[in-house]
Amino acid sequence: MNEILKPLFHRRAVKAFEPVEIPQVLREQILDAARRAPSSFNTQPYQFFWVESSPRRATAAKLCMGQMPAATASALVVAVADIGSLAATSQAQLDWMRRSGFSHAKIRDYERTAKIGRILFMPGPFGIFGAVKWAIFRLLNLWKTMGMPPLFRPDLLKWATKSTSLACQNLMIAAEALGLNTCPMEGFDGRRLSKFLGLSTRYHEIVMVIAIGKKSPAYAQPPQWRRPLEATVTVL
Ligand SMILES: Cc1cc2nc3c(=O)[nH]c(=O)nc-3n(C[C@H](O)[C@H](O)[C@H](O)COP(=O)(O)O)c2cc1C
């Protein structure tokens, strides 16, 4: 099998881990792989919390309902969709472009796109701008082919969740390629876990928690089942 596909096909949601320490060099490679995932407008609208120190990990595991993968993992990675970092991210990219010697035209283009992005993605107080933009886009859409940008806060969080999920999958495949195992989890108390991590209810939403470690030899992995290809794919 193709070397890149191997970890992809071998990855399983592992429900019990043995206690191993994940070396810093592996942690960094895994997190670096996560952020290499594509993201909408390259905004990278997420944050990862790598929880490994023992009292914090125990608390986080408890907030994952004490699930076995959480309770036995070497680390818990909390993946957070973050819509509060957009302005800082575009400023950081702009600074990087200036430092890297991009042409004035390219920098101006990026500034313009970032400005449009800010206007499009800003829901404003009580979602007021969102409602106005929704009406404008709906009207324009009557005679023009166009996509609808995320307008209200829940749409924005859903938008950020897409990019966050892609980064999560990269993270899991990278862990697998480096000889570790993972289990993605959405069984957690989002309110308490957010509070524990000091997240903002306005800008952050936990997308998933990924338990990471080395599969316990005592864990018997059930066979993997998938719907047949023709049930999920339409070739047109
Ligand atoms: C979004 C998401 C949430 C999940 N939540 C949990 C969970 O809370 N607890 C758990 O044990 N497994 C969880 N899983 C793992 C799935 O049960 C697992 O991926 C699925 O059964 C397929 O198994 P496989 O990944 O080994 O092929 C979750 C997976 C995804 C993608």
Short mmCIF file of C-alpha atoms and ligand atoms in Angstrom, two decimals:
data_model
loop_
_atom_site.label_atom_id
_atom_site.label_comp_id
_atom_site.label_asym_id
_atom_site.label_seq_id
_atom_site.Cartn_x
_atom_site.Cartn_y
_atom_site.Cartn_z
CA MET A 1 0.00 0.00 0.00
CA ASN A 2 1.05 3.58 -0.61
CA GLU A 3 3.14 4.80 2.37
CA ILE A 4 1.01 7.90 2.97
CA LEU A 5 -2.21 5.90 2.91
CA LYS A 6 -0.95 3.32 5.43
CA PRO A 7 -1.54 5.36 8.65
CA LEU A 8 -4.83 6.54 7.19
CA PHE A 9 -6.08 2.99 6.73
CA HIS A 10 -4.59 1.74 10.01
CA ARG A 11 -6.00 4.51 12.23
CA ARG A 12 -8.72 3.31 14.60
CA ALA A 13 -10.55 4.91 17.48
CA VAL A 14 -8.68 3.27 20.35
CA LYS A 15 -10.61 2.98 23.59
CA ALA A 16 -7.87 1.96 26.06
CA PHE A 17 -4.28 3.14 26.25
CA GLU A 18 -1.21 2.03 28.16
CA PRO A 19 0.65 4.66 30.18
CA VAL A 20 3.50 6.02 28.04
CA GLU A 21 5.07 9.46 27.97
CA ILE A 22 4.86 11.24 24.62
CA PRO A 23 8.25 12.85 23.91
CA GLN A 24 8.19 16.58 23.21
CA VAL A 25 9.59 16.03 19.71
CA LEU A 26 6.62 13.80 18.79
CA ARG A 27 4.16 16.23 20.37
CA GLU A 28 5.57 19.05 18.27
CA GLN A 29 5.46 17.01 15.05
CA ILE A 30 1.86 15.99 15.70
CA LEU A 31 0.74 19.55 16.40
CA ASP A 32 2.72 20.88 13.46
CA ALA A 33 0.99 18.33 11.21
CA ALA A 34 -2.38 19.48 12.57
CA ARG A 35 -1.79 23.10 11.56
CA ARG A 36 -0.64 22.07 8.07
CA ALA A 37 -4.26 21.22 7.28
CA PRO A 38 -6.01 23.56 4.86
CA SER A 39 -8.25 26.20 6.44
CA SER A 40 -10.80 28.63 5.05
CA PHE A 41 -8.92 31.69 3.73
CA ASN A 42 -5.93 30.27 5.64
CA THR A 43 -7.43 31.78 8.78
CA GLN A 44 -6.53 28.73 10.95
CA PRO A 45 -9.51 29.50 13.22
CA TYR A 46 -8.66 27.09 16.02
CA GLN A 47 -6.65 26.50 19.13
CA PHE A 48 -5.35 23.23 20.51
CA PHE A 49 -4.87 22.56 24.22
CA TRP A 50 -2.52 19.67 24.85
CA VAL A 51 -3.41 18.52 28.37
CA GLU A 52 -0.81 16.09 29.72
CA SER A 53 0.17 17.16 33.25
CA SER A 54 -1.39 14.73 35.63
CA PRO A 55 -3.83 16.79 37.75
CA ARG A 56 -5.12 18.72 34.72
CA ARG A 57 -5.42 15.60 32.59
CA ALA A 58 -7.42 13.90 35.33
CA THR A 59 -9.80 16.87 35.52
CA ALA A 60 -10.18 16.99 31.73
CA ALA A 61 -10.80 13.22 31.63
CA LYS A 62 -13.50 13.60 34.26
CA LEU A 63 -15.12 16.28 32.08
CA CYS A 64 -15.03 13.77 29.20
CA MET A 65 -17.50 11.80 31.35
CA GLY A 66 -14.64 9.65 32.61
CA GLN A 67 -14.70 7.75 29.31
CA MET A 68 -12.08 4.99 29.15
CA PRO A 69 -10.07 6.55 26.26
CA ALA A 70 -9.91 9.85 28.18
CA ALA A 71 -9.07 8.23 31.51
CA THR A 72 -6.20 6.13 30.10
CA ALA A 73 -4.72 8.51 27.48
CA SER A 74 -1.22 9.97 27.80
CA ALA A 75 -2.60 13.34 26.72
CA LEU A 76 -5.92 14.89 25.84
CA VAL A 77 -5.97 17.34 22.98
CA VAL A 78 -8.86 19.76 23.18
CA ALA A 79 -9.58 21.20 19.73
CA VAL A 80 -11.32 24.55 19.92
CA ALA A 81 -12.95 26.47 17.08
CA ASP A 82 -11.83 30.06 17.60
CA ILE A 83 -13.55 33.01 15.90
CA GLY A 84 -11.86 35.56 18.16
CA SER A 85 -8.44 35.38 16.53
CA LEU A 86 -9.33 36.41 12.97
CA ALA A 87 -8.07 40.02 13.09
CA ALA A 88 -4.83 39.02 14.86
CA THR A 89 -4.25 36.20 12.34
CA SER A 90 -4.64 38.44 9.29
CA GLN A 91 -2.35 41.03 10.93
CA ALA A 92 0.24 38.30 11.61
CA GLN A 93 0.06 37.11 8.00
CA LEU A 94 0.45 40.68 6.80
CA ASP A 95 3.54 41.16 9.00
CA TRP A 96 4.95 37.90 7.65
CA MET A 97 4.34 39.01 4.05
CA ARG A 98 6.14 42.32 4.72
CA ARG A 99 9.09 40.55 6.37
CA SER A 100 9.25 37.99 3.56
CA GLY A 101 9.55 40.65 0.86
CA PHE A 102 6.19 40.18 -0.90
CA SER A 103 5.53 42.84 -3.52
CA HIS A 104 3.49 45.95 -2.58
CA ALA A 105 0.76 44.79 -4.98
CA LYS A 106 0.47 41.39 -3.25
CA ILE A 107 0.40 43.02 0.19
CA ARG A 108 -2.27 45.49 -0.94
CA ASP A 109 -4.32 42.59 -2.38
CA TYR A 110 -4.10 40.71 0.88
CA GLU A 111 -5.04 43.84 2.90
CA ARG A 112 -8.09 44.31 0.69
CA THR A 113 -9.16 40.65 1.01
CA ALA A 114 -8.65 40.73 4.79
CA LYS A 115 -10.76 43.89 5.04
CA ILE A 116 -13.58 42.35 2.99
CA GLY A 117 -13.30 39.21 5.12
CA ARG A 118 -13.63 41.25 8.31
CA ILE A 119 -16.75 42.99 6.99
CA LEU A 120 -18.28 39.74 5.74
CA PHE A 121 -17.51 37.76 8.86
CA MET A 122 -18.46 40.35 11.48
CA PRO A 123 -21.91 39.60 12.93
CA GLY A 124 -21.90 42.89 14.93
CA PRO A 125 -23.82 43.53 18.16
CA PHE A 126 -26.90 41.27 18.51
CA GLY A 127 -26.20 39.93 15.00
CA ILE A 128 -27.49 43.20 13.49
CA PHE A 129 -24.87 43.39 10.69
CA GLY A 130 -25.52 39.72 10.08
CA ALA A 131 -29.23 40.33 9.48
CA VAL A 132 -28.51 43.24 7.11
CA LYS A 133 -25.90 41.21 5.22
CA TRP A 134 -28.25 38.23 5.01
CA ALA A 135 -30.92 40.42 3.35
CA ILE A 136 -28.39 41.92 0.91
CA PHE A 137 -26.89 38.55 -0.03
CA ARG A 138 -30.33 36.96 -0.42
CA LEU A 139 -31.43 39.75 -2.77
CA LEU A 140 -28.23 39.61 -4.83
CA ASN A 141 -28.53 35.82 -5.03
CA LEU A 142 -31.83 36.17 -6.90
CA TRP A 143 -29.95 37.04 -10.09
CA LYS A 144 -26.32 36.33 -9.29
CA THR A 145 -24.57 33.02 -8.61
CA MET A 146 -22.91 33.42 -5.25
CA GLY A 147 -22.15 31.65 -2.02
CA MET A 148 -23.50 32.77 1.35
CA PRO A 149 -20.79 33.74 3.84
CA PRO A 150 -21.26 32.82 7.50
CA LEU A 151 -23.32 35.69 8.86
CA PHE A 152 -24.41 34.93 12.39
CA ARG A 153 -22.32 33.67 15.30
CA PRO A 154 -23.55 30.04 15.04
CA ASP A 155 -22.72 30.07 11.29
CA LEU A 156 -19.27 31.45 12.09
CA LEU A 157 -18.65 28.74 14.67
CA LYS A 158 -19.83 26.12 12.18
CA TRP A 159 -17.49 27.66 9.60
CA ALA A 160 -14.55 27.51 12.03
CA THR A 161 -15.48 23.95 13.00
CA LYS A 162 -14.88 22.75 9.42
CA SER A 163 -11.26 23.95 9.43
CA THR A 164 -10.76 22.73 13.01
CA SER A 165 -11.99 19.24 12.08
CA LEU A 166 -9.56 19.01 9.17
CA ALA A 167 -6.72 19.92 11.54
CA CYS A 168 -7.98 17.23 13.96
CA GLN A 169 -7.85 14.58 11.25
CA ASN A 170 -4.30 15.63 10.31
CA LEU A 171 -3.38 15.36 13.98
CA MET A 172 -4.78 11.81 14.26
CA ILE A 173 -3.11 10.60 11.07
CA ALA A 174 0.22 12.13 12.15
CA ALA A 175 -0.04 10.42 15.55
CA GLU A 176 -0.74 7.10 13.82
CA ALA A 177 2.23 7.60 11.45
CA LEU A 178 4.45 8.23 14.49
CA GLY A 179 3.41 5.00 16.21
CA LEU A 180 0.74 6.45 18.51
CA ASN A 181 -3.01 5.96 18.62
CA THR A 182 -5.96 8.27 19.15
CA CYS A 183 -9.65 8.45 19.90
CA PRO A 184 -11.71 11.49 18.89
CA MET A 185 -14.46 12.26 21.42
CA GLU A 186 -17.48 14.49 21.50
CA GLY A 187 -18.70 13.02 24.75
CA PHE A 188 -17.67 15.85 27.12
CA ASP A 189 -19.24 18.54 29.25
CA GLY A 190 -18.57 21.49 26.95
CA ARG A 191 -19.59 24.14 29.45
CA ARG A 192 -17.38 22.87 32.27
CA LEU A 193 -14.45 22.00 30.00
CA SER A 194 -14.57 25.48 28.43
CA LYS A 195 -14.55 27.03 31.89
CA PHE A 196 -11.65 24.79 32.95
CA LEU A 197 -9.60 25.98 29.95
CA GLY A 198 -10.62 29.61 30.40
CA LEU A 199 -12.36 29.80 27.01
CA SER A 200 -14.68 32.60 25.96
CA THR A 201 -18.32 31.65 25.38
CA ARG A 202 -18.42 34.37 22.72
CA TYR A 203 -15.51 33.27 20.57
CA HIS A 204 -14.78 29.63 21.33
CA GLU A 205 -16.45 26.28 20.93
CA ILE A 206 -14.87 22.93 21.71
CA VAL A 207 -15.09 20.80 18.56
CA MET A 208 -13.71 17.55 19.95
CA VAL A 209 -11.28 16.12 22.45
CA ILE A 210 -8.70 13.72 21.09
CA ALA A 211 -7.32 11.11 23.45
CA ILE A 212 -3.79 10.23 22.43
CA GLY A 213 -1.43 7.52 23.61
CA LYS A 214 -0.29 4.00 22.86
CA LYS A 215 -2.97 1.32 22.46
CA SER A 216 -3.14 -1.01 25.45
CA PRO A 217 -2.13 -4.58 24.47
CA ALA A 218 -5.13 -5.71 26.54
CA TYR A 219 -7.55 -3.76 24.31
CA ALA A 220 -9.25 -5.94 21.70
CA GLN A 221 -10.04 -3.72 18.73
CA PRO A 222 -13.34 -4.69 17.08
CA PRO A 223 -13.30 -5.03 13.29
CA GLN A 224 -13.88 -1.83 11.36
CA TRP A 225 -17.19 -1.43 9.52
CA ARG A 226 -17.96 1.14 6.85
CA ARG A 227 -21.02 1.69 4.67
CA PRO A 228 -20.42 0.38 1.13
CA LEU A 229 -18.80 2.94 -1.18
CA GLU A 230 -21.90 3.16 -3.36
CA ALA A 231 -23.98 4.16 -0.32
CA THR A 232 -21.85 7.24 0.31
CA VAL A 233 -20.56 8.16 -3.15
CA THR A 234 -22.35 9.45 -6.22
CA VAL A 235 -20.27 9.64 -9.37
CA LEU A 236 -21.83 12.08 -11.82
C1 LIG B 1 -16.94 13.54 16.01
C2 LIG B 1 -16.66 12.22 16.68
C3 LIG B 1 -17.02 12.02 17.99
C4 LIG B 1 -16.71 10.84 18.64
N1 LIG B 1 -16.99 10.72 19.96
C5 LIG B 1 -16.59 9.61 20.63
C6 LIG B 1 -16.74 9.52 22.03
O1 LIG B 1 -17.20 10.45 22.70
N2 LIG B 1 -16.31 8.40 22.65
C7 LIG B 1 -15.75 7.35 21.96
O2 LIG B 1 -15.38 6.35 22.60
N3 LIG B 1 -15.59 7.42 20.63
C8 LIG B 1 -15.97 8.51 19.93
N4 LIG B 1 -15.77 8.61 18.58
C9 LIG B 1 -15.11 7.50 17.86
C10 LIG B 1 -16.09 6.73 17.00
O3 LIG B 1 -16.88 5.94 17.82
C11 LIG B 1 -15.29 5.91 15.97
O4 LIG B 1 -14.53 6.76 15.18
C12 LIG B 1 -16.24 5.11 15.08
O5 LIG B 1 -16.92 4.14 15.83
C13 LIG B 1 -15.51 4.39 13.95
O6 LIG B 1 -14.45 3.62 14.46
P1 LIG B 1 -12.98 3.76 13.85
O7 LIG B 1 -12.59 5.21 13.98
O8 LIG B 1 -12.11 2.86 14.69
O9 LIG B 1 -13.05 3.33 12.44
C14 LIG B 1 -16.08 9.78 17.92
C15 LIG B 1 -15.73 10.00 16.59
C16 LIG B 1 -15.99 11.19 15.97
C17 LIG B 1 -15.56 11.41 14.55
#
